[in-house]
XYZ file of C-alpha atoms in Angstrom:
420
model
C 6.761 -31.760 -11.368
C 9.032 -29.587 -8.870
C 12.469 -28.929 -9.828
C 15.479 -29.932 -7.712
C 15.610 -26.408 -6.069
C 12.707 -26.789 -4.463
C 14.304 -30.139 -2.412
C 14.881 -28.503 0.901
C 12.582 -29.565 3.604
C 10.612 -28.744 5.356
C 9.064 -26.714 2.962
C 7.256 -23.263 3.853
C 3.370 -22.948 3.794
C 3.683 -20.663 0.869
C 5.689 -23.222 -1.198
C 3.228 -26.143 -0.013
C 0.468 -23.724 -1.717
C 2.529 -23.503 -4.947
C 2.920 -27.352 -5.032
C -0.959 -27.515 -5.005
C -0.906 -25.203 -7.808
C 1.549 -27.373 -9.312
C -0.716 -30.441 -8.820
C -3.609 -28.795 -10.804
C -1.375 -27.321 -13.635
C -0.276 -30.968 -14.283
C -3.949 -31.977 -15.137
C -4.921 -28.907 -16.936
C -6.085 -29.535 -20.660
C -3.140 -29.387 -23.123
C -4.656 -26.804 -25.547
C -5.167 -24.275 -22.838
C -2.554 -21.161 -23.008
C -0.229 -20.879 -19.856
C -2.294 -17.910 -18.530
C -5.564 -19.796 -18.955
C -4.190 -22.842 -17.147
C -2.954 -20.281 -14.109
C -6.582 -18.793 -14.297
C -8.205 -22.231 -13.844
C -5.401 -23.039 -10.944
C -6.257 -20.140 -9.048
C -9.909 -20.514 -9.545
C -9.898 -24.193 -8.231
C -8.099 -22.938 -4.786
C -10.336 -21.189 -1.734
C -8.674 -18.398 -0.262
C -9.056 -20.207 3.172
C -5.687 -22.001 1.881
C -3.757 -18.875 1.732
C -1.281 -18.754 4.835
C -2.453 -16.887 7.743
C -0.782 -13.141 8.446
C 1.847 -12.946 11.088
C 0.016 -12.630 14.474
C 1.686 -9.378 15.255
C 0.044 -8.012 12.057
C -3.550 -9.325 12.995
C -4.740 -5.942 14.257
C -8.488 -4.246 14.566
C -8.518 -0.455 15.122
C -11.584 0.753 16.984
C -13.650 3.568 15.597
C -13.168 5.735 18.524
C -9.514 5.602 18.452
C -7.691 8.965 17.632
C -5.531 9.519 14.734
C -2.403 9.720 16.746
C -3.384 6.260 18.179
C -4.199 4.683 15.006
C -0.816 5.884 13.590
C 1.027 4.557 16.262
C -0.804 1.069 16.090
C -0.123 0.913 12.690
C 3.538 1.561 12.882
C 3.995 -0.815 15.906
C 2.579 -3.517 13.781
C 4.281 -2.575 10.713
C 1.286 -2.651 8.669
C -0.177 0.017 6.379
C -3.808 -0.782 7.007
C -6.443 -2.179 9.546
C -9.974 -2.836 9.582
C -12.042 -0.386 11.665
C -14.728 -1.979 14.461
C -17.651 0.191 14.818
C -17.548 0.580 18.643
C -21.418 0.962 18.817
C -22.140 -1.913 16.812
C -23.661 -4.851 19.213
C -21.734 -7.595 20.234
C -24.062 -9.958 17.958
C -23.682 -7.630 15.072
C -23.057 -9.100 11.561
C -19.976 -8.430 9.748
C -21.437 -5.784 7.628
C -22.510 -4.076 10.855
C -19.466 -4.671 12.829
C -16.865 -3.462 10.360
C -17.179 0.016 9.063
C -14.210 0.091 6.561
C -10.528 -0.189 6.114
C -8.192 2.918 7.199
C -5.036 3.267 5.799
C -2.143 4.833 7.138
C -1.927 6.934 3.888
C -5.369 7.904 4.196
C -4.745 9.391 7.569
C -1.701 11.124 6.100
C -3.555 12.479 3.012
C -6.439 13.658 5.130
C -4.085 15.613 7.525
C -2.487 17.121 4.175
C -5.951 18.058 2.964
C -6.655 19.995 6.075
C -3.784 22.246 5.423
C -5.113 23.278 2.114
C -7.368 26.286 2.706
C -10.516 26.591 0.769
C -10.860 28.998 -1.948
C -12.446 32.246 -0.607
C -14.316 32.647 -3.997
C -16.036 29.450 -3.623
C -18.459 28.821 -0.769
C -17.529 26.215 1.462
C -19.209 22.328 1.107
C -19.542 19.546 3.338
C -16.598 18.157 1.412
C -14.097 21.105 2.085
C -11.581 21.187 4.835
C -13.232 23.320 7.044
C -16.618 21.841 6.793
C -14.996 18.306 7.248
C -12.957 19.717 10.189
C -16.180 21.353 11.807
C -18.061 18.168 11.514
C -14.969 16.263 13.097
C -14.214 18.144 15.907
C -16.037 21.806 16.085
C -15.336 24.643 14.308
C -12.177 25.641 15.830
C -10.484 22.418 14.550
C -9.798 24.087 11.098
C -8.508 27.157 12.482
C -5.910 25.099 14.447
C -3.921 24.203 11.344
C -4.055 27.714 10.243
C -2.536 28.866 13.420
C 0.091 26.000 13.089
C 0.971 27.429 9.665
C 0.684 24.332 7.528
C -0.741 26.333 4.768
C 2.624 27.215 3.127
C 4.574 23.937 2.154
C 7.513 26.047 1.373
C 7.735 27.685 4.759
C 7.037 24.978 6.848
C 9.365 24.830 9.949
C 10.882 21.714 11.523
C 8.971 22.245 14.674
C 5.381 22.288 12.831
C 5.362 18.325 12.950
C 6.296 18.564 16.734
C 3.298 21.102 17.102
C 1.164 18.915 15.213
C 1.562 15.827 16.747
C 0.881 17.503 20.205
C -2.224 19.518 19.139
C -5.798 18.948 19.975
C -6.174 18.220 16.293
C -4.091 15.005 16.073
C -4.853 13.898 19.754
C -8.705 14.280 19.422
C -9.833 13.424 15.974
C -11.168 10.208 15.777
C -10.647 7.408 12.976
C -14.355 7.400 12.722
C -14.383 11.096 12.081
C -12.664 10.639 8.669
C -14.623 7.855 7.491
C -15.831 9.036 4.103
C -12.816 11.203 3.459
C -9.577 10.174 1.298
C -8.659 6.806 0.619
C -11.359 5.316 3.070
C -11.858 1.775 1.635
C -15.155 0.452 1.622
C -15.410 -3.107 3.631
C -15.129 -5.371 0.745
C -14.368 -8.601 1.847
C -14.153 -12.257 0.891
C -15.647 -15.398 1.941
C -13.257 -18.390 2.826
C -14.941 -20.357 -0.093
C -14.084 -17.515 -2.551
C -11.290 -18.190 -4.960
C -7.785 -17.338 -5.235
C -8.460 -15.700 -8.847
C -10.972 -13.361 -6.943
C -8.537 -12.279 -4.617
C -5.545 -11.833 -7.289
C -8.030 -9.591 -9.371
C -9.302 -7.553 -6.455
C -5.537 -6.995 -5.524
C -4.225 -6.043 -9.033
C -6.978 -4.869 -11.580
C -9.337 -3.685 -8.725
C -6.401 -1.954 -6.938
C -7.270 -3.085 -3.446
C -3.993 -3.137 -1.320
C -5.412 -5.990 1.058
C -8.378 -8.384 1.201
C -9.995 -9.375 4.359
C -11.084 -12.964 4.476
C -14.254 -13.515 6.766
C -15.403 -16.327 9.036
C -19.079 -16.315 8.409
C -19.664 -18.185 11.303
C -18.115 -15.870 13.701
C -18.750 -12.714 11.555
C -15.127 -11.817 12.219
C -11.911 -11.653 10.049
C -10.149 -14.872 9.597
C -7.090 -13.690 7.683
C -5.784 -10.284 5.806
C -4.234 -10.983 2.334
C -1.951 -8.118 1.445
C -0.019 -7.598 -2.182
C 3.182 -8.035 -0.279
C 1.900 -11.425 1.019
C 0.971 -12.559 -2.283
C 4.456 -11.641 -3.871
C 6.369 -13.441 -0.765
C 4.085 -16.599 -1.948
C 5.270 -16.360 -5.487
C 8.632 -15.912 -4.343
C 8.569 -19.243 -2.524
C 7.039 -21.152 -5.527
C 10.598 -20.472 -7.416
C 11.601 -23.828 -8.863
C 8.066 -24.946 -9.540
C 7.171 -25.688 -13.192
C 3.833 -23.338 -13.295
C 6.050 -20.647 -11.683
C 9.075 -21.057 -13.833
C 7.218 -20.978 -16.974
C 6.028 -17.524 -16.126
C 8.872 -16.177 -14.095
C 11.642 -16.902 -16.598
C 10.082 -14.366 -18.818
C 11.839 -11.087 -19.208
C 9.822 -7.938 -18.276
C 8.942 -6.926 -21.718
C 7.652 -10.072 -22.568
C 4.856 -9.614 -19.960
C 4.213 -6.035 -20.895
C 6.085 -4.514 -18.032
C 6.638 -1.839 -17.129
C 3.273 -0.428 -17.444
C 4.454 2.899 -16.272
C 7.201 4.421 -18.648
C 10.237 6.724 -17.551
C 8.357 9.770 -19.148
C 5.133 9.091 -17.083
C 6.866 8.994 -13.457
C 6.216 11.635 -11.250
C 9.323 13.075 -9.651
C 10.294 15.809 -6.999
C 13.506 17.399 -6.777
C 15.543 17.128 -3.495
C 15.549 20.806 -2.706
C 11.788 20.690 -2.996
C 9.934 21.058 0.455
C 9.257 17.491 1.502
C 5.591 18.601 2.604
C 5.056 19.658 -1.218
C 6.412 16.094 -2.198
C 3.813 14.688 -0.109
C 0.999 16.810 -1.602
C 2.148 15.929 -5.162
C 1.577 12.414 -4.331
C -1.764 13.058 -2.655
C -2.638 15.227 -5.918
C -1.351 12.652 -8.166
C -2.721 9.709 -6.587
C 0.500 7.687 -6.377
C 2.182 6.138 -3.467
C 5.747 6.971 -4.158
C 8.275 9.198 -6.090
C 11.831 9.071 -6.995
C 14.064 12.135 -5.720
C 15.904 14.030 -8.345
C 19.356 15.875 -7.973
C 18.275 19.201 -9.853
C 22.073 19.884 -11.317
C 22.890 16.475 -12.475
C 19.020 15.129 -13.031
C 20.492 11.735 -11.367
C 17.860 10.137 -9.104
C 19.317 10.008 -5.507
C 16.540 8.447 -3.548
C 12.875 7.583 -3.266
C 10.236 8.916 -1.124
C 6.577 7.233 -0.501
C 3.439 8.484 1.601
C 4.429 5.668 4.234
C 7.454 7.854 4.817
C 5.311 10.345 6.496
C 5.206 8.221 9.414
C 8.516 9.727 10.337
C 7.161 12.983 10.546
C 4.521 11.829 12.857
C 6.074 9.397 15.241
C 9.432 11.201 15.433
C 9.027 14.770 14.684
C 11.900 15.928 16.992
C 14.188 14.654 14.479
C 13.321 17.966 12.436
C 13.345 20.477 15.346
C 16.368 22.188 14.146
C 15.495 22.738 10.293
C 14.090 26.075 9.506
C 12.348 24.324 6.557
C 12.647 20.882 5.500
C 13.354 19.823 2.108
C 13.123 16.293 0.760
C 17.011 16.198 1.077
C 16.767 17.279 4.712
C 13.950 14.674 5.392
C 15.942 11.775 4.016
C 19.090 12.771 5.615
C 17.433 13.122 9.024
C 15.428 9.851 8.647
C 18.479 7.930 8.044
C 20.403 9.256 10.895
C 17.396 8.588 13.230
C 17.491 4.913 11.777
C 21.136 4.472 12.526
C 20.483 5.374 16.105
C 17.243 3.551 16.536
C 17.928 0.388 14.729
C 14.730 -1.215 16.081
C 12.421 1.419 14.217
C 9.967 0.247 12.038
C 9.060 -0.009 9.254
C 12.362 1.271 7.486
C 12.330 4.116 5.082
C 11.323 3.181 1.524
C 14.476 3.118 -0.203
C 15.296 3.664 -4.158
C 15.583 0.251 -5.526
C 16.331 -0.509 -9.418
C 16.286 -3.415 -11.825
C 17.583 -3.479 -15.241
C 15.355 -3.852 -18.363
C 16.640 -7.539 -19.429
C 15.494 -8.621 -15.532
C 13.067 -11.444 -15.346
C 9.717 -11.560 -13.437
C 11.348 -14.261 -11.069
C 14.260 -11.899 -10.291
C 11.979 -8.824 -9.623
C 9.548 -10.925 -7.467
C 12.611 -12.049 -5.356
C 14.207 -8.428 -5.045
C 10.905 -7.161 -3.857
C 10.233 -9.753 -1.599
C 13.779 -9.616 -0.044
C 13.897 -5.847 0.157
C 10.285 -5.993 1.601
C 9.620 -2.804 -0.797
C 6.309 -2.220 -3.010
C 8.069 -0.640 -5.994
C 11.142 -0.862 -8.284
C 12.356 1.415 -10.754
C 13.681 0.116 -14.178
C 16.793 1.835 -15.391
C 19.137 1.716 -18.310
C 22.733 0.793 -18.431
C 23.419 4.476 -17.729
C 21.033 4.600 -14.464
C 18.529 6.735 -16.368
C 14.872 5.790 -15.404
C 13.008 3.734 -17.792
C 9.915 3.002 -15.947
C 8.341 1.849 -12.713
C 6.938 -1.524 -11.446
C 4.563 -2.126 -8.240
C 3.410 -4.945 -6.663
C -0.063 -4.502 -8.276
C 1.653 -4.521 -11.595
C 3.159 -8.084 -11.365
C 0.057 -9.468 -9.876
C -1.944 -8.120 -12.852
C 0.385 -9.898 -15.114
C -0.232 -13.194 -13.297
C -3.894 -13.601 -14.103
C -6.823 -12.177 -16.129
C -10.233 -11.538 -15.600
C -12.631 -13.915 -17.577
C -15.510 -11.993 -19.262
C -18.461 -11.602 -16.992
C -16.306 -13.290 -14.226
C -17.510 -11.097 -11.293
C -21.457 -10.853 -12.171
C -23.118 -9.490 -9.369
C -20.262 -9.894 -6.898
C -19.844 -6.089 -6.146
C -23.985 -5.800 -5.280
C -23.094 -6.974 -1.805
C -20.133 -4.465 -1.221
C -21.185 -1.474 1.179
C -21.310 1.579 -0.998
C -18.710 4.180 -0.658
C -19.657 6.586 2.177
C -20.509 10.325 1.132
C -18.026 12.570 0.214
C -15.610 9.829 -0.326
C -12.466 10.322 -2.807
C -10.710 7.037 -3.430
């Protein structure tokens, strides 16, 4: 039964969906645990019931689009990833032939960073090496161009490097299709409209997908794309419903959060070169890191892979820097955003919560701030842990034994040389 806080009308599509869960919750067998009840509820609802993504975020990227065009398109629509359509596929192609994968903004960035790392002279070049990938993508001169730009040394990278990069043949001519099979290139794993919410939630949490396309098999095209952020927004809209409150009023520690403890968090110092910070994120396979002041050891900011958009979309703001440190980067971006108030998406800020915070308060914070991670701090402000959207979704449901069966058998295999 909904509490009074849900009394406002009209309710959002997400809140109506929450009420559908509520109706199912009320008829579950009493001996089931709350988690088992939620699993049963979400297993009973098809993903076709999930509210559609905003129309401005429904984009597809053609395989012959350049990296520059893809980055601009993703930034323009304020999305981090998009399905890639094979331009060579016939008009009547099935979905499995029409879509060749999902390209992430972070994947483009990581690929560019990889090109900056010269292969060891002691080891022979392999098809997965930067130079070999480059040669295959755009001819042998492609690999040499980055070398000429001076990207090899993160410590000495000048501010005008990013202007040089974005006006280079490397950036303007390499196609999205050329980088399939490289870093963070996701196979096209899609759900049918009849698949369950539980399947979708498990893919977004335990199976580490950031977004899940939903297919209309009749047309062979994408009907919706459900993201981790969209799920968190749905949960925020369910505040006041009994099923949500029974889970959401628990403290973080009661549901096993944070999963990442303070001593496990990857950090960068504000006087480090920003390019080095992004390379650390690539190497450690993390989406963001806190920025630490070297003398005080206090956290002064946050930087994430998605922030590289500012290096690519507005490189002129770094032109006067001899070398760009993390502090320079954050200062320059904040100044840029003050002058360009319509710039999207915003810089990912350092947002914290206390250890005694509840799941409900955390979800509302993440939804309100439109962020993907929150740092858990103690009363002195010292880092105690890190919580991501995926962590929260993983605490909502669990995977029943043998649940997926042969589900993954129909998934396209990862392309050769893939590094997920």
